[in-house]
């Protein structure tokens, strides 16, 4: 009887959400090789969660480094950093409080809300209902199921003209913990259909183009951030020969796969997978874009955080063939974004703007022939990081809409 009781308690404990009481997020400013070495050694010897950059080996001199330090490791890490004379700033004093405080929209809305973070079940129901309610502007299809069997809904937004139109493909939620991105895709769909007919710009776009929107790419991971671990990043697939779960889907595409800025270790947050498109979610997305390559003229993938608008390449330092145009469009887009609330973004090729990283979906799409390929890194720059409060959903989405519309208008006026 005692054994059954003990087993029951263990099972309950395994299902309880992970808490982060006393954990801190520290922002470091390495200014010499010794500082870089210290950070990299900390990453190797202690289980630290690197928020920016994504892994210790990507740290370089003069880079802003954000690390999530567990309470149990805090004293040791703090001592090492103090001895190094490195500049250290506490960005989040108690991660658990920040997790709870992100839900700061206290309106009593039940069900779906565009100014709140919605669970996967709520988003799933929303995708079905908004497409059913707007049959002239939205059609819904499945591009396949996730590893755990959830439906990957793709919404096609645009006036049905009976003929093929040029299209923009946009996805959100590659990395599970980047909740503001999921919110943006939902916001975009609603904004598009609710302003059609009243906003001339949006009306023209939907009359002449289609938008393929994948509201949540990494559904299994997103569900896991709600039920078990708010800081989970990867997919939830099992890895052969390892007890570690998941792959970084944005290292899983056939674009310099697993050469730089990615890991072959299944336990790493930047694990590239066993092969390109080893993840079913990656394969489902890639198959859809390959099949519809003739109409897809732009690929937008929405991530957080850092306030960046990136374009190829990330897996190599070579400039893209269309570098000048991609740079010009990105500069126009971030100027449009900044015009609303003054939010400053930086734009440029991924490898030189932040760090090299192979296997990204944006580089893959560009090499496939989708010229206008961009990665958004939404708010903020580290104050809240992945735990952006709900009160920032509306301004973040409003300003990002301006950038997306700027890119879409350029694509429409420069079809190829």
Tab-separated table of C-alpha atoms in Angstrom, residues 15-18 99 102-103 116-123 176-179 182 186 216 218-232 390:
chain	number	residue	atom	x	y	z
A	15	UNK	CA	3.018	16.092	-13.833
A	16	UNK	CA	3.367	19.256	-11.773
A	17	UNK	CA	4.528	22.355	-13.661
A	18	UNK	CA	8.167	23.265	-13.109
A	99	UNK	CA	6.072	33.875	-15.223
A	102	UNK	CA	3.134	38.018	-17.633
A	103	UNK	CA	-0.579	37.267	-17.342
A	116	UNK	CA	-4.124	37.545	-23.847
A	117	UNK	CA	-1.942	34.496	-24.265
A	118	UNK	CA	-4.184	31.662	-25.395
A	119	UNK	CA	-3.650	27.951	-24.804
A	120	UNK	CA	-3.364	25.583	-27.751
A	121	UNK	CA	-6.888	24.253	-27.182
A	122	UNK	CA	-8.214	27.824	-27.355
A	123	UNK	CA	-6.166	28.624	-30.476
A	176	UNK	CA	7.642	27.032	-27.801
A	177	UNK	CA	8.460	29.637	-25.158
A	178	UNK	CA	8.205	32.619	-27.519
A	179	UNK	CA	4.558	33.269	-26.663
A	182	UNK	CA	1.776	33.009	-31.351
A	186	UNK	CA	-3.681	35.425	-34.307
A	216	UNK	CA	1.488	27.742	-34.234
A	218	UNK	CA	5.620	23.855	-32.719
A	219	UNK	CA	2.275	22.925	-31.178
A	220	UNK	CA	3.562	20.085	-28.991
A	221	UNK	CA	6.238	22.303	-27.482
A	222	UNK	CA	3.758	25.125	-26.946
A	223	UNK	CA	1.364	22.821	-25.119
A	224	UNK	CA	4.280	21.687	-22.948
A	225	UNK	CA	5.057	25.293	-21.968
A	226	UNK	CA	1.509	25.559	-20.638
A	227	UNK	CA	1.371	22.248	-18.803
A	228	UNK	CA	4.913	21.512	-17.634
A	229	UNK	CA	7.843	23.828	-18.464
A	230	UNK	CA	7.283	27.491	-19.417
A	231	UNK	CA	10.894	27.725	-20.628
A	232	UNK	CA	10.729	24.811	-23.090
A	390	UNK	CA	0.157	40.515	-21.914
